[in-house]
Coordinates of C-alpha atoms in Angstrom, one line a residue:
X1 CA 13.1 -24.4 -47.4
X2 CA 11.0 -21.5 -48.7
X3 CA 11.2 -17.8 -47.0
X4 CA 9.0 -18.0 -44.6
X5 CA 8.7 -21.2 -43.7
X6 CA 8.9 -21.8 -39.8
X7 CA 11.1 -25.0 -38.9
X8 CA 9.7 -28.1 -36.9
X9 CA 11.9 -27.1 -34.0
X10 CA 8.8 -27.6 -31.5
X11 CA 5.8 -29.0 -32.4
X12 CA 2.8 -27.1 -32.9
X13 CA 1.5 -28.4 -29.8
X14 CA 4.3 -27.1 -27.6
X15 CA 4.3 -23.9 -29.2
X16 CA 0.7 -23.5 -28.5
X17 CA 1.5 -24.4 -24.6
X18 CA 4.6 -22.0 -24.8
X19 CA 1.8 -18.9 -25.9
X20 CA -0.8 -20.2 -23.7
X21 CA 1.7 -20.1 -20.8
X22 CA 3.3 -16.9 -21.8
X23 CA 0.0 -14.9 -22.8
X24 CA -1.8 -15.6 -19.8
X25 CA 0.9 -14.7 -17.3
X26 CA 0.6 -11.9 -14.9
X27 CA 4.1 -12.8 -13.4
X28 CA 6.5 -13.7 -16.0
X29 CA 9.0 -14.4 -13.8
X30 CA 6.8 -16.9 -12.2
X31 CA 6.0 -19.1 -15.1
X32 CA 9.2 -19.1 -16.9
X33 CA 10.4 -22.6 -15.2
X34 CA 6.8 -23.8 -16.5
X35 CA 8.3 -22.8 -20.2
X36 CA 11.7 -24.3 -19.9
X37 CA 10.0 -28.0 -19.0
X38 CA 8.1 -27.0 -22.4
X39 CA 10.9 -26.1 -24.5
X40 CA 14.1 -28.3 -23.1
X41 CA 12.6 -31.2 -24.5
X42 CA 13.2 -30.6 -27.8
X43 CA 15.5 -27.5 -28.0
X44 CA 18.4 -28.2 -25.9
X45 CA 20.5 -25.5 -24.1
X46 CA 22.3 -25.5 -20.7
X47 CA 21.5 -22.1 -19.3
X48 CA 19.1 -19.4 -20.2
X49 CA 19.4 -15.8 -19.4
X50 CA 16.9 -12.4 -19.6
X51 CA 18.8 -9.2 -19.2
X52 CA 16.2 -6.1 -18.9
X53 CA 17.2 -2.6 -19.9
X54 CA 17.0 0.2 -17.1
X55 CA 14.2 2.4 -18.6
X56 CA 16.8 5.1 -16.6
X57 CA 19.8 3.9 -16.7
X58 CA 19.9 2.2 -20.1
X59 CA 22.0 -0.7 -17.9
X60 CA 21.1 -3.9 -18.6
X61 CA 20.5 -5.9 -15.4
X62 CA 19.9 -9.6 -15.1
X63 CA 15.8 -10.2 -14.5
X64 CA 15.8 -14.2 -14.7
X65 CA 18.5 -16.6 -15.2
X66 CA 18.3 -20.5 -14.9
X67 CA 21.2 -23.1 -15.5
X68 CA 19.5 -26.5 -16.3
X69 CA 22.8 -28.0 -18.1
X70 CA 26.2 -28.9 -17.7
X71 CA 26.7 -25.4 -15.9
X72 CA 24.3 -25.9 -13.4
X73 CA 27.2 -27.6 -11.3
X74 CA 29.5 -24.4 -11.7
X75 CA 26.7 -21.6 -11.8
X76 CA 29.3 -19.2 -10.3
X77 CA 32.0 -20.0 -13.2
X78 CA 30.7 -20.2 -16.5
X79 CA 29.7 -17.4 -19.0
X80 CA 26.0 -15.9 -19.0
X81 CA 26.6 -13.9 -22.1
X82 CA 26.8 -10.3 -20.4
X83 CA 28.9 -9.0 -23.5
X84 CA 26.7 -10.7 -25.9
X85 CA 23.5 -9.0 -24.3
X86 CA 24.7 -5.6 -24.8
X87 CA 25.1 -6.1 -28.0
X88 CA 22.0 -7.6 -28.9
X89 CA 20.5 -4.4 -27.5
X90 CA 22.9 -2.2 -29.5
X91 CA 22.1 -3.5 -32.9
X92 CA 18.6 -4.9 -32.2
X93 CA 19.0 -8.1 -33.9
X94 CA 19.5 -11.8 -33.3
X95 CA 23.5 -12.9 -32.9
X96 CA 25.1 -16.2 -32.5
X97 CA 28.1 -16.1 -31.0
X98 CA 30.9 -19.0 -31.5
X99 CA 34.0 -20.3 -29.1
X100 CA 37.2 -19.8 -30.9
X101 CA 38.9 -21.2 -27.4
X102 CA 39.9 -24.8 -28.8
X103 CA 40.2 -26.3 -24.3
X104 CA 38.8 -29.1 -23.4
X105 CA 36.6 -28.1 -21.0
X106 CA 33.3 -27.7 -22.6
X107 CA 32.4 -25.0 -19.8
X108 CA 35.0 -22.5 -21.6
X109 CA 34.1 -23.2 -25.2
X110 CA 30.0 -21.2 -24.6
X111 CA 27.9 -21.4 -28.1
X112 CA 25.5 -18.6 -27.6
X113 CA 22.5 -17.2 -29.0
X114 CA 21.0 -13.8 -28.1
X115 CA 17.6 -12.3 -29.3
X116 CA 15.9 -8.6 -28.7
X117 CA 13.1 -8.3 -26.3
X118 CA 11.1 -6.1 -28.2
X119 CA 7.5 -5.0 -28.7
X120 CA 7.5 -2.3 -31.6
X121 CA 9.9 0.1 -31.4
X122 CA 9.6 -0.4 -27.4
X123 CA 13.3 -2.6 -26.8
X124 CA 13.3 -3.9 -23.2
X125 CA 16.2 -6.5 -23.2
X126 CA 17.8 -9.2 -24.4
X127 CA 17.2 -12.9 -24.5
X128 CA 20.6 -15.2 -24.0
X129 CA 20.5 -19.0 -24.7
X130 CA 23.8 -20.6 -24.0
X131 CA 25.0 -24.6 -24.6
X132 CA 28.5 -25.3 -23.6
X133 CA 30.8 -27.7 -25.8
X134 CA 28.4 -27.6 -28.7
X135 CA 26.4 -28.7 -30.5
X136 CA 26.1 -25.4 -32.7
X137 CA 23.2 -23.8 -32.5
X138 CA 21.6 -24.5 -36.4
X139 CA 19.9 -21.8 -38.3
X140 CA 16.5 -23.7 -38.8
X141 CA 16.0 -22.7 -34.9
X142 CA 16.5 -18.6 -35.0
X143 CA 12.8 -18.8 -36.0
X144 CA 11.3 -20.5 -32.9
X145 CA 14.0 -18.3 -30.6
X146 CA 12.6 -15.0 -32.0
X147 CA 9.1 -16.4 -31.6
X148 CA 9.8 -16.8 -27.7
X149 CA 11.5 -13.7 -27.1
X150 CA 8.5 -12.0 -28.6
X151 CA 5.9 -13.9 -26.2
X152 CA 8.3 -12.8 -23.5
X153 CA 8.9 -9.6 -24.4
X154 CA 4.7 -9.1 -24.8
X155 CA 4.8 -10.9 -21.4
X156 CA 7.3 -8.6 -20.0
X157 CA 5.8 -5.3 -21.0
X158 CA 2.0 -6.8 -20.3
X159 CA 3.1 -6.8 -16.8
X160 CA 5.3 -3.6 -16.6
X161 CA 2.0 -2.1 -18.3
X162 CA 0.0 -3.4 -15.3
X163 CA 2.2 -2.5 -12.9
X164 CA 1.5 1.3 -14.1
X165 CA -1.8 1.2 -14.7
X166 CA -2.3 0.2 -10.8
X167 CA 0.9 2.8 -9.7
X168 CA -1.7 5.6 -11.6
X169 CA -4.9 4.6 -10.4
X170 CA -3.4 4.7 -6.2
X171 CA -1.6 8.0 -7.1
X172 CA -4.9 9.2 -8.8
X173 CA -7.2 7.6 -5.4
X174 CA -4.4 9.5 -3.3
X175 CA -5.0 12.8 -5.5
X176 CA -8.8 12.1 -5.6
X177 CA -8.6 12.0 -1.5
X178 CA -6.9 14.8 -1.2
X179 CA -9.1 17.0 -3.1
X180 CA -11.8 15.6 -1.0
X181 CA -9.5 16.5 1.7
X182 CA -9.7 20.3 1.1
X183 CA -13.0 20.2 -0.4
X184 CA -14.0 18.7 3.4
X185 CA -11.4 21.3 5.4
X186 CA -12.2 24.3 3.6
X187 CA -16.1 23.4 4.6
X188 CA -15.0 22.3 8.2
X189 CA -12.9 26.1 8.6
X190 CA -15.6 28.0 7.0
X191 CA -18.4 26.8 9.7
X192 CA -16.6 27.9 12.4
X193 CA -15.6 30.9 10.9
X194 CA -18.9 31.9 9.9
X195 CA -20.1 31.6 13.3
X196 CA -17.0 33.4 14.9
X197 CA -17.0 35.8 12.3
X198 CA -21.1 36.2 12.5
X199 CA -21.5 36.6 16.1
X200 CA -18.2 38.8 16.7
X201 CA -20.1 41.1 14.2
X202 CA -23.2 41.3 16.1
X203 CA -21.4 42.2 19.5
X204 CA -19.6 45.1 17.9
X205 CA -22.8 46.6 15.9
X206 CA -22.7 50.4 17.2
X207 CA -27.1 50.4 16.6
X208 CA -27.6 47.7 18.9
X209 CA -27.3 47.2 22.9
X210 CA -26.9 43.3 24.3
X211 CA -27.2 42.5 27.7
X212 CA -24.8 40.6 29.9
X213 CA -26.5 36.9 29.3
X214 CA -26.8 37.7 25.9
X215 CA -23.0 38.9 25.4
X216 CA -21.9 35.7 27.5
X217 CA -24.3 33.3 25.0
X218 CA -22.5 34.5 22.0
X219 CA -18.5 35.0 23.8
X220 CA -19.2 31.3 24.7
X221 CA -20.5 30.5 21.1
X222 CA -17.1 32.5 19.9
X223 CA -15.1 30.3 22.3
X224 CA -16.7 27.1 21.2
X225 CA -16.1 27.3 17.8
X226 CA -12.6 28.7 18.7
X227 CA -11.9 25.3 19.8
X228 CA -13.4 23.9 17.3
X229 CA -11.0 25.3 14.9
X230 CA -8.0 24.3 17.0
X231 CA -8.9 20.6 17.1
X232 CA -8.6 21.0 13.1
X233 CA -5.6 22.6 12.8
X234 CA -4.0 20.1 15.9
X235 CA -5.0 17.0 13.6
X236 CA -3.5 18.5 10.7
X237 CA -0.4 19.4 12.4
X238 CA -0.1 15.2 13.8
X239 CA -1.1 13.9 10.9
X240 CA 1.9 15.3 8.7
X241 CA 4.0 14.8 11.7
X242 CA 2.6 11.2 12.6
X243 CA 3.2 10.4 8.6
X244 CA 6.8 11.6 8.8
X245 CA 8.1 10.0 11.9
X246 CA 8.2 13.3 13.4
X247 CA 6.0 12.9 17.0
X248 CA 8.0 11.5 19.6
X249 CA 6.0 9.2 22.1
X250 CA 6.8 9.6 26.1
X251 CA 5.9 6.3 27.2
X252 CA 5.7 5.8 30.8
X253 CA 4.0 3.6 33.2
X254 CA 0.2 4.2 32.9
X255 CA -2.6 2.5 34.5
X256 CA -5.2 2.6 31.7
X257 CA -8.4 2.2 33.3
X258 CA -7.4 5.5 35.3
X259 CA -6.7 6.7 31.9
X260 CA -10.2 5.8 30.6
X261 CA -12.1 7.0 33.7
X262 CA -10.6 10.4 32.8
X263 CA -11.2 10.9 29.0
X264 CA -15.1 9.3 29.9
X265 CA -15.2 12.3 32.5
X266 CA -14.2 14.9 30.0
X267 CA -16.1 13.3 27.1
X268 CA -19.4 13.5 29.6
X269 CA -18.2 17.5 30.1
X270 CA -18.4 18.3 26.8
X271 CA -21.6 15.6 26.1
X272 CA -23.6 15.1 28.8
X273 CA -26.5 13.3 27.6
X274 CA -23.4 10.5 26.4
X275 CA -24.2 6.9 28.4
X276 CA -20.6 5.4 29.3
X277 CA -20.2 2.1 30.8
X278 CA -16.8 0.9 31.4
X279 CA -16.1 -2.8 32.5
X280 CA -12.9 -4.3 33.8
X281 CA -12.8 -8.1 34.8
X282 CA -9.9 -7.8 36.5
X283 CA -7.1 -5.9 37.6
X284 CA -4.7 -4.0 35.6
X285 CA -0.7 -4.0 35.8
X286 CA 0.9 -0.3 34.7
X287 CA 1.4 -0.5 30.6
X288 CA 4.1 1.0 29.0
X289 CA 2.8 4.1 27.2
X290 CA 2.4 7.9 26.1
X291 CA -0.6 8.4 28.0
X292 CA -1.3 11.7 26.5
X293 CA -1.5 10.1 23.0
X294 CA -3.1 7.1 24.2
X295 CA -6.0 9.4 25.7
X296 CA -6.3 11.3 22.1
X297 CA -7.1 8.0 20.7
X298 CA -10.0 6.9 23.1
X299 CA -11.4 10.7 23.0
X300 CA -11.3 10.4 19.0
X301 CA -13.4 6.9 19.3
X302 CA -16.1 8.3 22.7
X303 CA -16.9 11.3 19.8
X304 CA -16.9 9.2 16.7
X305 CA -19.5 7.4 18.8
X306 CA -21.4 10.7 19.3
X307 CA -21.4 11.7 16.0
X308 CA -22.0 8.7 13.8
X309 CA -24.0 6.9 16.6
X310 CA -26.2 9.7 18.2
X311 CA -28.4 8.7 21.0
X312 CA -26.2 5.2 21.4
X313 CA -24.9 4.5 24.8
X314 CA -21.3 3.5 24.8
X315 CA -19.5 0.3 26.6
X316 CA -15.9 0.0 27.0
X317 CA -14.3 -3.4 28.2
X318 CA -10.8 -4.1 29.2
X319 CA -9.7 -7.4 29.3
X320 CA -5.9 -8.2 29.8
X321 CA -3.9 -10.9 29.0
X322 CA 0.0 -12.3 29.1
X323 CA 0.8 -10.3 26.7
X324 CA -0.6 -7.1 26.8
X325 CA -4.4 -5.3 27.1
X326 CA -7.7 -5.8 25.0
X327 CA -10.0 -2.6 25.2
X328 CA -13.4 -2.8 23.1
X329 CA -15.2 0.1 22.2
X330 CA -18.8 -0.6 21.0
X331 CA -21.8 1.5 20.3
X332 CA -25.2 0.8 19.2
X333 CA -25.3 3.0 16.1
X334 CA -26.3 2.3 12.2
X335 CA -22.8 0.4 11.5
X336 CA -20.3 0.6 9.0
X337 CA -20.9 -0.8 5.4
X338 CA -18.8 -3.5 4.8
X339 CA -16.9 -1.8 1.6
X340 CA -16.1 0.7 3.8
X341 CA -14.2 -1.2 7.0
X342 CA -11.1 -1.5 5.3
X343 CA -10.9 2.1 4.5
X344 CA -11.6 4.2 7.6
X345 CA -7.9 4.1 9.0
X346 CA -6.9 5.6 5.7
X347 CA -6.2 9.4 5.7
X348 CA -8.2 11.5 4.4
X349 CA -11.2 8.9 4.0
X350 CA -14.4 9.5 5.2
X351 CA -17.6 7.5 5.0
X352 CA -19.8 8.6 1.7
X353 CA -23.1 7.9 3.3
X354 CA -22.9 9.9 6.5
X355 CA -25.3 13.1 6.8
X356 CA -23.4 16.1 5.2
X357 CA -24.1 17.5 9.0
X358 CA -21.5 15.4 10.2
X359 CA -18.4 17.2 10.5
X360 CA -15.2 15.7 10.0
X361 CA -11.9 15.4 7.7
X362 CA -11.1 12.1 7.1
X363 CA -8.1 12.5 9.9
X364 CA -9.2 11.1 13.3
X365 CA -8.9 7.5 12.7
X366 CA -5.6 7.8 10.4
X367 CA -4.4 9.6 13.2
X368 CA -5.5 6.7 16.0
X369 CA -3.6 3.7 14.2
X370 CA -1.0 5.9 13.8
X371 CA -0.7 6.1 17.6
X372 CA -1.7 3.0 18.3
X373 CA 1.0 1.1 15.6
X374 CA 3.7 3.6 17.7
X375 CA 2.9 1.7 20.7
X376 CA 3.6 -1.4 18.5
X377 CA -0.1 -2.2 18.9
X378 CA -3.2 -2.5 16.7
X379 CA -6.3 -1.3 16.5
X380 CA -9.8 -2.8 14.0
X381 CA -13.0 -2.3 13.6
X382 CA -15.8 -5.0 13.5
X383 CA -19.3 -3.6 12.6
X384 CA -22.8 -4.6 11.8
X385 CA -25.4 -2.5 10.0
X386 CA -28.0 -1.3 12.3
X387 CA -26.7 -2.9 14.8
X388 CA -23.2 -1.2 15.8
X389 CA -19.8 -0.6 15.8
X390 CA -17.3 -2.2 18.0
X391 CA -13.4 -0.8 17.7
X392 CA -10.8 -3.1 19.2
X393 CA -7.4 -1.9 20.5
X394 CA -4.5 -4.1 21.5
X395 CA -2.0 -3.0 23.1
X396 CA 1.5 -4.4 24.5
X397 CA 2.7 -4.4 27.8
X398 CA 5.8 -3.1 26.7
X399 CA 6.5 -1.7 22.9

């Protein structure tokens, strides 16, 4: 046989297959049973092994092992070329490895054959083919075993390489939300502060006299976007705590359409011109809950509705059933774009296509399913452009 020249161990048609298989995996692991019906045909072993090497650690942990031979009855008990592996990796080369045991028991006396998973210089493992009793592995097949541990190895570090690429791009959308984060807060603290700082400058100009109505128009101007200021620095503080574990729910009896006549009345304080219908079909049994939380959640959804549906009247419909309570909050607005829905529960995100007038930082909805999945509930949105917005909220009777 000349250099070179690559034994009939397969045939052409089956290494093809093998490639196809092994070049068009996302999963390795997943199509690896697919390749043993390929190769077992016409390369016998009895088990096959693939030991990956700890890109930390430099330990060499088992990834995929199969028996499919005389060892599959005694998986526990017979050798899976642990030693063998380690030294594959050590000297980066292909070793066959011989029984000197002379027993009779063909599951002590392991002929086995390790490769080098490597791409490059890049070495991530070692490939262990094992037959017990014999027959020796021949030389005329080290040619077709390197050629699979190189598909798997490309297979292998294809998928690793995927596996980072998508870790990197959700760290970079995490950094990329963040900086619109602050971009957002340090644009939601300066208005406030402008007017605070704008208006406390006017009172104290020694040229100028106010009068009382005057003085009171501004103070109340002060106070306003005082509070204003507060509400950012209050859904900071949950939404770190809330992400940490840290907020502790009191849950107690509460009878939530008393807890939804309240917020509506406070929501109508601050925004009169606000049209609020709430229906109930029946009554309600006392839920299980932190009514203080729950009533930041249906405050943060009656003001969404002011601000991203202006002029919209509001309904809000409980419906209860065995197992817990349905409320439904629906407006009337412009809607939510599709490629949005699945986003707006995530921190920091905010709609791209609202007016820039619209204040907000990306927290109030994060901040919602975070109470609401604390109450062991859930909470969606269902929306259709120009034609509303409906959030849902379920919640238990008892979390």
């Amino acid at each position: 046989m000349k250099v070179g020249d690559i034994p009939q161990v397969l045939p052409v048609e089956a290494l093809f297959a093998l490639s196809r298989i092994l070049g068009q995996a996302s999963s390795w692991r997943k199509v690896m049973d697919e390749a043993i019906q390929v190769v077992r045909p016409h390369f016998v072993f009895d088990n096959l092994v693939v030991y990956l090497l700890d890109p930390v650690t430099l330990n060499l942990e088992v990834g995929f092992a199969r028996a499919t031979g005389r060892g599959k009855s005694a998986e526990a008990d017979v050798a899976w070329g642990e030693a063998l592996s380690n030294q594959v990796v050590e000297q980066r080369q292909l070793i066959l490895q011989e029984p000197t045991d002379t027993t009779e028991d063909r599951l002590q006396r392991p002929y086995m054959l390790g490769v080098p998973l490597q791409v490059g210089e890049t070495l991530l493992g070692a490939l262990i083919w094992i037959r017990f009793g014999g027959p020796p592995f021949d030389s005329a097949a080290f040619p077709f075993v390197e050629f699979f541990g190189q598909q798997l190895a490309q297979a292998i570090l294809r998928e690793r390489l995927a596996h980072e690429i998508s870790r990197l791009e959700i760290q970079y959308s995490g950094l990329q939300a963040q900086e619109d984060f602050i971009s957002a807060l340090s644009h939601e603290f300066r208005t406030p502060l402008g007017f605070i700082k704008g208006y406390t400058t006017t009172l104290l100009r020694p040229d100028a006299t106010w009068d009382a109505a005057t003085q009171r128009e501004f103070l109340n101007i002060i106070d306003q976007e005082a509070d204003r200021m507060q509400e950012l620095i209050d859904n900071l503080l949950d939404s770190a705590r809330l992400q940490t574990g840290r907020i502790k729910m009191n849950f107690q009896p509460v009878r939530l359409d008393s807890l939804v006549s309240d917020v509506v009345a406070r929501i109508r304080l601050r925004h009169p011109e606000l049209e609020v219908s709430v229906q109930l079909d029946e009554p309600l049994s006392p839920i299980l809950a932190d009514p203080q939380r729950l009533a930041q959640v249906f405050e943060n959804l009656l003001s969404n509705a002011v601000k991203y549906a202006p002029g919209s009247p509001v309904s809000i419909k409980i419906t209860p059933d065995a197992g817990g309570a349905h409320l439904a909050f629906a407006d009337r607005g412009p809607g939510i774009p599709e490629k949005y829905r699945q986003k707006i529960f995530e921190r920091f995100f905010r709609v791209p296509d609202i007016q820039p007038s619209v204040h907000g930082t990306g927290l109030g909805l994060y901040i919602c399913k975070q109470i609401i999945q604390a109450h062991y509930g859930q909470i969606w949105a269902e929306s259709q452009l120009g034609q509303g917005t409906v959030f849902h909220i379920y919640l238990p009777w008892k979390p």
